[in-house]
Amino acid sequence: MKYEGTVYRPPSEARSWILQATIGCSHNRCTFCSMYKDKSFRIRKTDEIIQEIHEARSVYGNLRRIFIADGDALMISTDNLLHIIRELRNTFPECERIGIYASPGSIHLKSKEELQDLREAGLGIAYLGLESGSDRILQIVKKGDRKEGIVSAGRKVKEAGLELSVTVISGLGGREHWQEHARETAHAVNLIKPDYLGLLTLMIEPGTELWDQVQAGEFSLLTPYEIAQETLLMLKNLDSPGCVFRSNHASNYVALKGTLNRDRDEMISTLQNALVDGDFKEEWMRKL
């Protein structure tokens, strides 16, 4: 298969075939993100994508899961994306799920009816980065949308019948705004009520604007203890029954997993024990 630059996918798509239908990220201005910096966003030609789908069948045979990349493949026009998804379904009838990265901007460009059409064609799940529910923090990190807009985008995906996985980032508000980050993020998640919620922990990558801010003393990183305090406050404010919660990414200091709200108390207890015992992952073991 032909790939351009580094290709990224959500942790849950580890066993998926990645179809690079777009190159890069349509926004690509978030201060914390080092992904796609070597690329300019563009949408590949549909006939090239269709040809690659047929090649994948001959190379890989059966595929159980497929992920459409790069960072914002939902930017593809609805007609072309429907064509791509239908071709995937026809070529891989055994496929159990097709996933896609989506930004608030690309979701805003699609009507609920268009999203429903994509679901009926075979799209199964969309991955949306909330990052924070605080308007202050979203503006600081140049997310490109406000809390209201991201919540509206997430709810539209859900109303269209698609599964939705939302990602947030612990520590993104720094030491100055950690309580606001925890409370406002929980509130945003409660409004969206995603199917899945992934909590990553901030890691500063060289070459990002946030890296420069840390070096200049303009942003204060949280310690593992402070991250646990922030996560504890967020969990206590989360109210999203049935949402599968995961905070067991390689970037996290404490591994948590469960289903809200059923397992919330157990995860809170795990965090409280970590705060007492200081049982946090070593820094050298963390990675994106």
PDB file of C-alpha atoms in Angstrom:
ATOM      1  CA  MET A   1       0.000   0.000   0.000  1.00  0.00           C
ATOM      2  CA  LYS A   2       1.095   3.571  -0.655  1.00  0.00           C
ATOM      3  CA  TYR A   3       1.408   5.810   2.416  1.00  0.00           C
ATOM      4  CA  GLU A   4       2.601   9.384   2.616  1.00  0.00           C
ATOM      5  CA  GLY A   5       4.468  10.410   5.753  1.00  0.00           C
ATOM      6  CA  THR A   6       3.730   9.045   9.217  1.00  0.00           C
ATOM      7  CA  VAL A   7       0.275   7.503   9.528  1.00  0.00           C
ATOM      8  CA  TYR A   8      -1.649   7.699  12.807  1.00  0.00           C
ATOM      9  CA  ARG A   9      -4.682   5.834  14.128  1.00  0.00           C
ATOM     10  CA  PRO A  10      -6.609   5.567  17.413  1.00  0.00           C
ATOM     11  CA  PRO A  11      -5.385   2.925  19.901  1.00  0.00           C
ATOM     12  CA  SER A  12      -8.551   0.877  19.357  1.00  0.00           C
ATOM     13  CA  GLU A  13      -7.743   0.602  15.630  1.00  0.00           C
ATOM     14  CA  ALA A  14      -4.483  -1.261  16.239  1.00  0.00           C
ATOM     15  CA  ARG A  15      -5.592  -4.276  14.186  1.00  0.00           C
ATOM     16  CA  SER A  16      -7.280  -2.302  11.424  1.00  0.00           C
ATOM     17  CA  TRP A  17      -6.155  -1.812   7.855  1.00  0.00           C
ATOM     18  CA  ILE A  18      -5.493   1.906   7.449  1.00  0.00           C
ATOM     19  CA  LEU A  19      -6.751   3.504   4.247  1.00  0.00           C
ATOM     20  CA  GLN A  20      -5.054   6.879   3.812  1.00  0.00           C
ATOM     21  CA  ALA A  21      -7.833   8.720   1.998  1.00  0.00           C
ATOM     22  CA  THR A  22      -6.662  12.179   3.038  1.00  0.00           C
ATOM     23  CA  ILE A  23      -3.185  13.505   3.703  1.00  0.00           C
ATOM     24  CA  GLY A  24      -2.572  15.435   6.915  1.00  0.00           C
ATOM     25  CA  CYS A  25      -5.019  17.392   9.071  1.00  0.00           C
ATOM     26  CA  SER A  26      -7.366  20.098   7.826  1.00  0.00           C
ATOM     27  CA  HIS A  27      -6.797  22.214  10.976  1.00  0.00           C
ATOM     28  CA  ASN A  28      -3.243  21.329  12.020  1.00  0.00           C
ATOM     29  CA  ARG A  29      -2.782  24.337  14.335  1.00  0.00           C
ATOM     30  CA  CYS A  30      -3.239  22.822  17.815  1.00  0.00           C
ATOM     31  CA  THR A  31      -0.331  23.928  20.016  1.00  0.00           C
ATOM     32  CA  PHE A  32       0.095  20.515  21.659  1.00  0.00           C
ATOM     33  CA  CYS A  33       0.046  18.346  18.525  1.00  0.00           C
ATOM     34  CA  SER A  34       3.138  17.203  16.625  1.00  0.00           C
ATOM     35  CA  MET A  35       1.224  15.051  14.138  1.00  0.00           C
ATOM     36  CA  TYR A  36       1.029  15.858  10.421  1.00  0.00           C
ATOM     37  CA  LYS A  37       3.473  18.789  10.634  1.00  0.00           C
ATOM     38  CA  ASP A  38       5.348  17.433   7.621  1.00  0.00           C
ATOM     39  CA  LYS A  39       2.207  17.435   5.450  1.00  0.00           C
ATOM     40  CA  SER A  40      -0.148  19.895   3.786  1.00  0.00           C
ATOM     41  CA  PHE A  41      -3.754  18.805   3.927  1.00  0.00           C
ATOM     42  CA  ARG A  42      -5.248  17.399   0.755  1.00  0.00           C
ATOM     43  CA  ILE A  43      -7.832  14.847  -0.280  1.00  0.00           C
ATOM     44  CA  ARG A  44      -6.642  12.004  -2.480  1.00  0.00           C
ATOM     45  CA  LYS A  45      -8.372  11.320  -5.767  1.00  0.00           C
ATOM     46  CA  THR A  46     -11.268   8.937  -5.346  1.00  0.00           C
ATOM     47  CA  ASP A  47     -10.220   6.655  -8.198  1.00  0.00           C
ATOM     48  CA  GLU A  48      -6.795   6.205  -6.569  1.00  0.00           C
ATOM     49  CA  ILE A  49      -8.482   5.259  -3.310  1.00  0.00           C
ATOM     50  CA  ILE A  50     -10.784   2.755  -5.026  1.00  0.00           C
ATOM     51  CA  GLN A  51      -7.815   1.157  -6.772  1.00  0.00           C
ATOM     52  CA  GLU A  52      -6.017   0.840  -3.431  1.00  0.00           C
ATOM     53  CA  ILE A  53      -9.063  -0.854  -1.909  1.00  0.00           C
ATOM     54  CA  HIS A  54      -8.949  -3.528  -4.610  1.00  0.00           C
ATOM     55  CA  GLU A  55      -5.205  -3.954  -4.141  1.00  0.00           C
ATOM     56  CA  ALA A  56      -5.733  -4.426  -0.398  1.00  0.00           C
ATOM     57  CA  ARG A  57      -8.118  -7.291  -1.086  1.00  0.00           C
ATOM     58  CA  SER A  58      -5.500  -9.134  -3.098  1.00  0.00           C
ATOM     59  CA  VAL A  59      -2.742  -8.415  -0.543  1.00  0.00           C
ATOM     60  CA  TYR A  60      -4.557  -8.905   2.771  1.00  0.00           C
ATOM     61  CA  GLY A  61      -7.546 -11.051   1.913  1.00  0.00           C
ATOM     62  CA  ASN A  62     -10.198 -10.741   4.618  1.00  0.00           C
ATOM     63  CA  LEU A  63     -10.231  -7.615   6.796  1.00  0.00           C
ATOM     64  CA  ARG A  64     -12.237  -7.359   9.996  1.00  0.00           C
ATOM     65  CA  ARG A  65     -11.697  -3.676  10.634  1.00  0.00           C
ATOM     66  CA  ILE A  66     -10.801  -0.710   8.438  1.00  0.00           C
ATOM     67  CA  PHE A  67      -9.801   2.792   9.495  1.00  0.00           C
ATOM     68  CA  ILE A  68      -9.981   5.752   7.106  1.00  0.00           C
ATOM     69  CA  ALA A  69      -7.124   8.212   7.723  1.00  0.00           C
ATOM     70  CA  ASP A  70      -5.432  10.775   7.927  1.00  0.00           C
ATOM     71  CA  GLY A  71      -6.417  13.280  10.560  1.00  0.00           C
ATOM     72  CA  ASP A  72      -9.750  14.412   9.177  1.00  0.00           C
ATOM     73  CA  ALA A  73     -11.029  12.133   6.430  1.00  0.00           C
ATOM     74  CA  LEU A  74     -14.604  13.245   7.084  1.00  0.00           C
ATOM     75  CA  MET A  75     -13.633  16.368   5.086  1.00  0.00           C
ATOM     76  CA  ILE A  76     -14.113  14.273   1.936  1.00  0.00           C
ATOM     77  CA  SER A  77     -17.316  15.260   0.141  1.00  0.00           C
ATOM     78  CA  THR A  78     -20.273  13.135   1.136  1.00  0.00           C
ATOM     79  CA  ASP A  79     -20.774  11.723  -2.367  1.00  0.00           C
ATOM     80  CA  ASN A  80     -17.144  10.629  -2.666  1.00  0.00           C
ATOM     81  CA  LEU A  81     -17.046   9.289   0.879  1.00  0.00           C
ATOM     82  CA  LEU A  82     -20.213   7.283   0.251  1.00  0.00           C
ATOM     83  CA  HIS A  83     -18.571   5.845  -2.862  1.00  0.00           C
ATOM     84  CA  ILE A  84     -15.461   4.881  -0.860  1.00  0.00           C
ATOM     85  CA  ILE A  85     -17.401   3.296   2.006  1.00  0.00           C
ATOM     86  CA  ARG A  86     -19.684   1.343  -0.310  1.00  0.00           C
ATOM     87  CA  GLU A  87     -16.652   0.061  -2.204  1.00  0.00           C
ATOM     88  CA  LEU A  88     -15.082  -1.009   1.081  1.00  0.00           C
ATOM     89  CA  ARG A  89     -18.258  -2.852   2.059  1.00  0.00           C
ATOM     90  CA  ASN A  90     -18.572  -4.538  -1.331  1.00  0.00           C
ATOM     91  CA  THR A  91     -14.906  -5.520  -1.401  1.00  0.00           C
ATOM     92  CA  PHE A  92     -14.720  -6.640   2.230  1.00  0.00           C
ATOM     93  CA  PRO A  93     -18.213  -7.958   3.099  1.00  0.00           C
ATOM     94  CA  GLU A  94     -16.731  -9.641   6.179  1.00  0.00           C
ATOM     95  CA  CYS A  95     -15.624  -6.256   7.627  1.00  0.00           C
ATOM     96  CA  GLU A  96     -17.110  -5.706  11.074  1.00  0.00           C
ATOM     97  CA  ARG A  97     -16.442  -1.982  11.392  1.00  0.00           C
ATOM     98  CA  ILE A  98     -15.230   1.019   9.412  1.00  0.00           C
ATOM     99  CA  GLY A  99     -13.915   3.955  11.431  1.00  0.00           C
ATOM    100  CA  ILE A 100     -12.852   7.513  10.634  1.00  0.00           C
ATOM    101  CA  TYR A 101     -11.205  10.523  12.277  1.00  0.00           C
ATOM    102  CA  ALA A 102     -13.509  13.556  12.419  1.00  0.00           C
ATOM    103  CA  SER A 103     -12.895  17.134  13.506  1.00  0.00           C
ATOM    104  CA  PRO A 104     -15.559  19.537  14.759  1.00  0.00           C
ATOM    105  CA  GLY A 105     -15.122  21.445  11.495  1.00  0.00           C
ATOM    106  CA  SER A 106     -15.733  18.457   9.242  1.00  0.00           C
ATOM    107  CA  ILE A 107     -18.775  17.414  11.270  1.00  0.00           C
ATOM    108  CA  HIS A 108     -20.202  20.937  11.021  1.00  0.00           C
ATOM    109  CA  LEU A 109     -19.930  20.674   7.232  1.00  0.00           C
ATOM    110  CA  LYS A 110     -22.081  17.523   7.177  1.00  0.00           C
ATOM    111  CA  SER A 111     -25.815  17.552   7.840  1.00  0.00           C
ATOM    112  CA  LYS A 112     -27.298  14.960  10.161  1.00  0.00           C
ATOM    113  CA  GLU A 113     -28.910  13.388   7.089  1.00  0.00           C
ATOM    114  CA  GLU A 114     -25.525  13.092   5.376  1.00  0.00           C
ATOM    115  CA  LEU A 115     -24.086  11.411   8.451  1.00  0.00           C
ATOM    116  CA  GLN A 116     -27.052   9.045   8.475  1.00  0.00           C
ATOM    117  CA  ASP A 117     -26.363   8.214   4.826  1.00  0.00           C
ATOM    118  CA  LEU A 118     -22.742   7.435   5.710  1.00  0.00           C
ATOM    119  CA  ARG A 119     -23.888   5.176   8.537  1.00  0.00           C
ATOM    120  CA  GLU A 120     -26.329   3.351   6.272  1.00  0.00           C
ATOM    121  CA  ALA A 121     -23.555   2.892   3.700  1.00  0.00           C
ATOM    122  CA  GLY A 122     -21.408   1.186   6.337  1.00  0.00           C
ATOM    123  CA  LEU A 123     -19.510   3.750   8.402  1.00  0.00           C
ATOM    124  CA  GLY A 124     -19.486   2.522  11.983  1.00  0.00           C
ATOM    125  CA  ILE A 125     -17.604   4.896  14.273  1.00  0.00           C
ATOM    126  CA  ALA A 126     -16.188   8.430  14.307  1.00  0.00           C
ATOM    127  CA  TYR A 127     -13.318   9.611  16.531  1.00  0.00           C
ATOM    128  CA  LEU A 128     -13.569  13.191  17.777  1.00  0.00           C
ATOM    129  CA  GLY A 129     -10.998  15.135  19.781  1.00  0.00           C
ATOM    130  CA  LEU A 130     -12.652  17.252  22.467  1.00  0.00           C
ATOM    131  CA  GLU A 131      -9.342  17.748  24.324  1.00  0.00           C
ATOM    132  CA  SER A 132     -10.949  20.097  26.881  1.00  0.00           C
ATOM    133  CA  GLY A 133     -14.385  21.412  27.734  1.00  0.00           C
ATOM    134  CA  SER A 134     -13.008  24.797  28.778  1.00  0.00           C
ATOM    135  CA  ASP A 135     -13.414  27.598  26.240  1.00  0.00           C
ATOM    136  CA  ARG A 136     -10.395  29.319  27.782  1.00  0.00           C
ATOM    137  CA  ILE A 137      -8.177  26.271  27.260  1.00  0.00           C
ATOM    138  CA  LEU A 138      -9.568  25.508  23.798  1.00  0.00           C
ATOM    139  CA  GLN A 139      -8.643  29.046  22.750  1.00  0.00           C
ATOM    140  CA  ILE A 140      -5.179  28.848  24.315  1.00  0.00           C
ATOM    141  CA  VAL A 141      -4.344  25.579  22.522  1.00  0.00           C
ATOM    142  CA  LYS A 142      -5.852  26.853  19.235  1.00  0.00           C
ATOM    143  CA  LYS A 143      -8.313  23.995  18.867  1.00  0.00           C
ATOM    144  CA  GLY A 144     -10.317  26.001  16.362  1.00  0.00           C
ATOM    145  CA  ASP A 145     -13.727  25.661  18.023  1.00  0.00           C
ATOM    146  CA  ARG A 146     -15.504  26.382  21.274  1.00  0.00           C
ATOM    147  CA  LYS A 147     -17.042  23.974  23.743  1.00  0.00           C
ATOM    148  CA  GLU A 148     -20.530  24.599  22.357  1.00  0.00           C
ATOM    149  CA  GLY A 149     -19.395  23.803  18.832  1.00  0.00           C
ATOM    150  CA  ILE A 150     -17.604  20.585  19.744  1.00  0.00           C
ATOM    151  CA  VAL A 151     -20.533  19.432  21.882  1.00  0.00           C
ATOM    152  CA  SER A 152     -22.906  20.190  19.002  1.00  0.00           C
ATOM    153  CA  ALA A 153     -20.689  18.219  16.609  1.00  0.00           C
ATOM    154  CA  GLY A 154     -20.538  15.222  18.937  1.00  0.00           C
ATOM    155  CA  ARG A 155     -24.289  15.211  19.513  1.00  0.00           C
ATOM    156  CA  LYS A 156     -24.911  15.362  15.757  1.00  0.00           C
ATOM    157  CA  VAL A 157     -22.806  12.244  15.230  1.00  0.00           C
ATOM    158  CA  LYS A 158     -24.745  10.442  17.951  1.00  0.00           C
ATOM    159  CA  GLU A 159     -28.115  11.579  16.594  1.00  0.00           C
ATOM    160  CA  ALA A 160     -27.135  10.203  13.185  1.00  0.00           C
ATOM    161  CA  GLY A 161     -26.772   6.757  14.756  1.00  0.00           C
ATOM    162  CA  LEU A 162     -22.990   6.508  14.492  1.00  0.00           C
ATOM    163  CA  GLU A 163     -20.877   5.330  17.385  1.00  0.00           C
ATOM    164  CA  LEU A 164     -18.743   8.137  18.783  1.00  0.00           C
ATOM    165  CA  SER A 165     -15.369   7.961  20.519  1.00  0.00           C
ATOM    166  CA  VAL A 166     -14.237  11.180  22.213  1.00  0.00           C
ATOM    167  CA  THR A 167     -10.690  11.953  23.333  1.00  0.00           C
ATOM    168  CA  VAL A 168      -9.668  14.356  26.098  1.00  0.00           C
ATOM    169  CA  ILE A 169      -6.198  15.243  27.392  1.00  0.00           C
ATOM    170  CA  SER A 170      -5.265  15.313  31.068  1.00  0.00           C
ATOM    171  CA  GLY A 171      -3.049  18.224  32.027  1.00  0.00           C
ATOM    172  CA  LEU A 172      -3.940  20.374  29.029  1.00  0.00           C
ATOM    173  CA  GLY A 173      -4.861  23.340  31.235  1.00  0.00           C
ATOM    174  CA  GLY A 174      -1.541  23.252  33.045  1.00  0.00           C
ATOM    175  CA  ARG A 175      -1.211  24.076  36.719  1.00  0.00           C
ATOM    176  CA  GLU A 176      -3.143  27.320  36.326  1.00  0.00           C
ATOM    177  CA  HIS A 177      -6.392  25.896  34.964  1.00  0.00           C
ATOM    178  CA  TRP A 178      -6.506  22.237  36.057  1.00  0.00           C
ATOM    179  CA  GLN A 179      -9.729  22.484  38.063  1.00  0.00           C
ATOM    180  CA  GLU A 180     -11.521  24.340  35.277  1.00  0.00           C
ATOM    181  CA  HIS A 181     -10.246  21.768  32.794  1.00  0.00           C
ATOM    182  CA  ALA A 182     -11.537  18.864  34.897  1.00  0.00           C
ATOM    183  CA  ARG A 183     -14.986  20.293  35.603  1.00  0.00           C
ATOM    184  CA  GLU A 184     -15.693  21.793  32.177  1.00  0.00           C
ATOM    185  CA  THR A 185     -14.446  18.717  30.332  1.00  0.00           C
ATOM    186  CA  ALA A 186     -16.688  16.469  32.403  1.00  0.00           C
ATOM    187  CA  HIS A 187     -19.618  18.782  31.680  1.00  0.00           C
ATOM    188  CA  ALA A 188     -18.949  18.660  27.923  1.00  0.00           C
ATOM    189  CA  VAL A 189     -18.747  14.856  27.976  1.00  0.00           C
ATOM    190  CA  ASN A 190     -22.005  14.684  29.942  1.00  0.00           C
ATOM    191  CA  LEU A 191     -23.698  16.745  27.238  1.00  0.00           C
ATOM    192  CA  ILE A 192     -22.337  14.630  24.385  1.00  0.00           C
ATOM    193  CA  LYS A 193     -22.700  11.217  26.066  1.00  0.00           C
ATOM    194  CA  PRO A 194     -20.260   9.439  23.716  1.00  0.00           C
ATOM    195  CA  ASP A 195     -20.069   5.673  23.381  1.00  0.00           C
ATOM    196  CA  TYR A 196     -16.382   5.723  24.251  1.00  0.00           C
ATOM    197  CA  LEU A 197     -14.232   8.192  26.176  1.00  0.00           C
ATOM    198  CA  GLY A 198     -10.446   8.039  25.958  1.00  0.00           C
ATOM    199  CA  LEU A 199      -8.400  10.018  28.462  1.00  0.00           C
ATOM    200  CA  LEU A 200      -4.794  10.572  27.391  1.00  0.00           C
ATOM    201  CA  THR A 201      -2.182  12.453  29.403  1.00  0.00           C
ATOM    202  CA  LEU A 202      -0.373  15.435  27.945  1.00  0.00           C
ATOM    203  CA  MET A 203       3.094  14.788  26.578  1.00  0.00           C
ATOM    204  CA  ILE A 204       5.157  17.672  25.241  1.00  0.00           C
ATOM    205  CA  GLU A 205       6.715  17.010  21.855  1.00  0.00           C
ATOM    206  CA  PRO A 206       9.654  18.986  20.429  1.00  0.00           C
ATOM    207  CA  GLY A 207       8.661  21.176  17.505  1.00  0.00           C
ATOM    208  CA  THR A 208       5.246  22.069  18.917  1.00  0.00           C
ATOM    209  CA  GLU A 209       4.204  25.512  20.062  1.00  0.00           C
ATOM    210  CA  LEU A 210       3.432  24.123  23.507  1.00  0.00           C
ATOM    211  CA  TRP A 211       6.981  22.759  23.798  1.00  0.00           C
ATOM    212  CA  ASP A 212       8.297  26.277  23.248  1.00  0.00           C
ATOM    213  CA  GLN A 213       5.872  27.638  25.855  1.00  0.00           C
ATOM    214  CA  VAL A 214       7.083  25.101  28.421  1.00  0.00           C
ATOM    215  CA  GLN A 215      10.728  25.937  27.704  1.00  0.00           C
ATOM    216  CA  ALA A 216       9.951  29.640  28.094  1.00  0.00           C
ATOM    217  CA  GLY A 217       8.212  29.057  31.424  1.00  0.00           C
ATOM    218  CA  GLU A 218       4.856  30.145  30.008  1.00  0.00           C
ATOM    219  CA  PHE A 219       3.153  26.798  30.702  1.00  0.00           C
ATOM    220  CA  SER A 220       3.521  24.756  33.895  1.00  0.00           C
ATOM    221  CA  LEU A 221       3.183  21.001  33.489  1.00  0.00           C
ATOM    222  CA  LEU A 222       1.329  19.005  36.119  1.00  0.00           C
ATOM    223  CA  THR A 223       3.160  16.391  38.161  1.00  0.00           C
ATOM    224  CA  PRO A 224       1.836  12.797  38.145  1.00  0.00           C
ATOM    225  CA  TYR A 225       0.249  13.501  41.544  1.00  0.00           C
ATOM    226  CA  GLU A 226      -1.490  16.600  40.180  1.00  0.00           C
ATOM    227  CA  ILE A 227      -2.649  14.720  37.076  1.00  0.00           C
ATOM    228  CA  ALA A 228      -4.251  12.124  39.352  1.00  0.00           C
ATOM    229  CA  GLN A 229      -5.989  14.889  41.316  1.00  0.00           C
ATOM    230  CA  GLU A 230      -7.308  16.385  38.088  1.00  0.00           C
ATOM    231  CA  THR A 231      -8.503  13.005  36.807  1.00  0.00           C
ATOM    232  CA  LEU A 232     -10.187  12.324  40.157  1.00  0.00           C
ATOM    233  CA  LEU A 233     -12.090  15.615  39.954  1.00  0.00           C
ATOM    234  CA  MET A 234     -13.084  14.865  36.357  1.00  0.00           C
ATOM    235  CA  LEU A 235     -14.335  11.380  37.226  1.00  0.00           C
ATOM    236  CA  LYS A 236     -16.372  12.687  40.156  1.00  0.00           C
ATOM    237  CA  ASN A 237     -18.152  15.066  37.768  1.00  0.00           C
ATOM    238  CA  LEU A 238     -18.712  12.613  34.904  1.00  0.00           C
ATOM    239  CA  ASP A 239     -22.289  11.484  34.329  1.00  0.00           C
ATOM    240  CA  SER A 240     -22.513   9.514  31.088  1.00  0.00           C
ATOM    241  CA  PRO A 241     -24.155   6.124  31.721  1.00  0.00           C
ATOM    242  CA  GLY A 242     -23.019   3.331  29.411  1.00  0.00           C
ATOM    243  CA  CYS A 243     -19.944   5.203  28.160  1.00  0.00           C
ATOM    244  CA  VAL A 244     -16.877   2.952  27.962  1.00  0.00           C
ATOM    245  CA  PHE A 245     -14.087   4.836  29.745  1.00  0.00           C
ATOM    246  CA  ARG A 246     -10.425   4.145  29.054  1.00  0.00           C
ATOM    247  CA  SER A 247      -7.397   5.831  30.590  1.00  0.00           C
ATOM    248  CA  ASN A 248      -4.902   3.034  29.981  1.00  0.00           C
ATOM    249  CA  HIS A 249      -2.939   4.596  27.127  1.00  0.00           C
ATOM    250  CA  ALA A 250       0.862   4.483  27.256  1.00  0.00           C
ATOM    251  CA  SER A 251       0.851   8.187  28.152  1.00  0.00           C
ATOM    252  CA  ASN A 252      -1.184   7.708  31.341  1.00  0.00           C
ATOM    253  CA  TYR A 253       0.424   7.567  34.783  1.00  0.00           C
ATOM    254  CA  VAL A 254      -2.368   5.404  36.242  1.00  0.00           C
ATOM    255  CA  ALA A 255      -4.264   2.816  34.175  1.00  0.00           C
ATOM    256  CA  LEU A 256      -8.042   3.036  34.481  1.00  0.00           C
ATOM    257  CA  LYS A 257     -10.806   1.290  32.604  1.00  0.00           C
ATOM    258  CA  GLY A 258     -14.485   0.725  33.158  1.00  0.00           C
ATOM    259  CA  THR A 259     -17.969   1.674  32.083  1.00  0.00           C
ATOM    260  CA  LEU A 260     -19.645   4.839  33.334  1.00  0.00           C
ATOM    261  CA  ASN A 261     -21.389   5.307  35.623  1.00  0.00           C
ATOM    262  CA  ARG A 262     -21.294   1.698  36.853  1.00  0.00           C
ATOM    263  CA  ASP A 263     -17.560   1.480  37.483  1.00  0.00           C
ATOM    264  CA  ARG A 264     -16.894   5.107  38.410  1.00  0.00           C
ATOM    265  CA  ASP A 265     -16.534   4.473  42.155  1.00  0.00           C
ATOM    266  CA  GLU A 266     -14.065   1.648  41.546  1.00  0.00           C
ATOM    267  CA  MET A 267     -11.932   3.870  39.276  1.00  0.00           C
ATOM    268  CA  ILE A 268     -12.097   6.677  41.829  1.00  0.00           C
ATOM    269  CA  SER A 269     -10.865   4.239  44.481  1.00  0.00           C
ATOM    270  CA  THR A 270      -7.948   3.201  42.224  1.00  0.00           C
ATOM    271  CA  LEU A 271      -6.938   6.838  41.817  1.00  0.00           C
ATOM    272  CA  GLN A 272      -7.245   7.560  45.521  1.00  0.00           C
ATOM    273  CA  ASN A 273      -4.997   4.598  46.297  1.00  0.00           C
ATOM    274  CA  ALA A 274      -2.441   5.845  43.760  1.00  0.00           C
ATOM    275  CA  LEU A 275      -2.485   9.266  45.408  1.00  0.00           C
ATOM    276  CA  VAL A 276      -1.780   7.682  48.800  1.00  0.00           C
ATOM    277  CA  ASP A 277       0.844   5.195  47.590  1.00  0.00           C
ATOM    278  CA  GLY A 278       2.455   7.372  44.889  1.00  0.00           C
ATOM    279  CA  ASP A 279       2.057   4.448  42.509  1.00  0.00           C
ATOM    280  CA  PHE A 280       2.532   6.202  39.164  1.00  0.00           C
ATOM    281  CA  LYS A 281       4.113   5.011  35.927  1.00  0.00           C
ATOM    282  CA  GLU A 282       7.736   6.038  35.545  1.00  0.00           C
ATOM    283  CA  GLU A 283       8.294   8.910  33.122  1.00  0.00           C
ATOM    284  CA  TRP A 284      10.578   6.868  30.871  1.00  0.00           C
ATOM    285  CA  MET A 285       7.765   4.353  30.312  1.00  0.00           C
ATOM    286  CA  ARG A 286       5.352   6.942  28.914  1.00  0.00           C
ATOM    287  CA  LYS A 287       4.984   7.436  25.180  1.00  0.00           C
ATOM    288  CA  LEU A 288       2.470   8.501  22.563  1.00  0.00           C
TER     289      LEU A 288
END
